[in-house]
Amino acid sequence: MGRRIGILGGTFDPPHYGHLTLAQEALLHAELEKVIFVPAGQPPHKPGRPVTPAVDRLQMLTLAVAGDERFAVSSWEIEQPGPSFTVNTVSHFRSIYPDAELFFIMGTDSLLEFTTWKQAGEIIRICRVLAGARPGTRKEEVASVLMAMPREWQEKITVMYDVPGFYVSSTLLRERIKQGLPVRYLLPDVVAAYIEEKKLYR
Ligand code: ATP
């Protein structure tokens, strides 16, 4: 078996245990060697909301994965000018790992919108997709979106329905922090400490 590498893109504003469990389940499911977390520079899917500076999101993610040698963080998207598109990211990692099997990891909420992504067909040509069931996403909805996709796409997409769901989102965390509510047990303590120190999301 050749090298098998996972790529998990996102805004990570902030990173939380939903992201970490998703990465771990993908790693287990597809027997990946590692998962590379790739924070977006300018996320194209999050218009209308000021996103926390990339350096802070990169730092929070680095803290979040520290101590787990199966996880790595890439600053590639952040270093690129303009909005971050997954098609460019997977092409970049394809050039770094020309012979590896690449897996782009996402939650099922992202999978529902996948067909609207820039050059989705090209993404699917370059890598496989692993989607982890996100609490709240309806199974029937995922199934019907998959059914509407071309056969070649369906063959390269795996939905992991049987994963421990973590009912947390970055949106929820930003709101809780703003309201002064505790976020402990929803994200790593080191990330919470960084948020506190930098007074993020107030
Ligand atoms: P926001 O609330 O700001 O939209 P988010 O929590 O969805 O953020 P992102 O950084 O946008 O986090 O997510 C990156 C990827 O991780 C996406 O593919 C998303 O579906 C997935 N993801 C995020 N949270 C979870 C979760 N709790 N369970 C499974 N997948 C998740």
PDB file of N, CA, C and O in Angstrom, residues 19 24 179:
ATOM      1  N   HIS A  19     -13.243  19.137  14.977  1.00  0.00           N
ATOM      2  CA  HIS A  19     -12.213  19.010  13.932  1.00  0.00           C
ATOM      3  C   HIS A  19     -11.250  17.859  14.263  1.00  0.00           C
ATOM      4  O   HIS A  19     -10.875  17.091  13.380  1.00  0.00           O
ATOM      5  N   GLN A  24      -9.302  12.269  13.370  1.00  0.00           N
ATOM      6  CA  GLN A  24      -8.960  10.950  13.899  1.00  0.00           C
ATOM      7  C   GLN A  24      -9.793   9.851  13.252  1.00  0.00           C
ATOM      8  O   GLN A  24      -9.274   8.777  12.917  1.00  0.00           O
ATOM      9  N   GLN A 179     -20.353  35.710  24.967  1.00  0.00           N
ATOM     10  CA  GLN A 179     -21.298  35.797  26.085  1.00  0.00           C
ATOM     11  C   GLN A 179     -20.660  35.479  27.432  1.00  0.00           C
ATOM     12  O   GLN A 179     -21.349  35.460  28.456  1.00  0.00           O
TER      13      GLN A 179
END
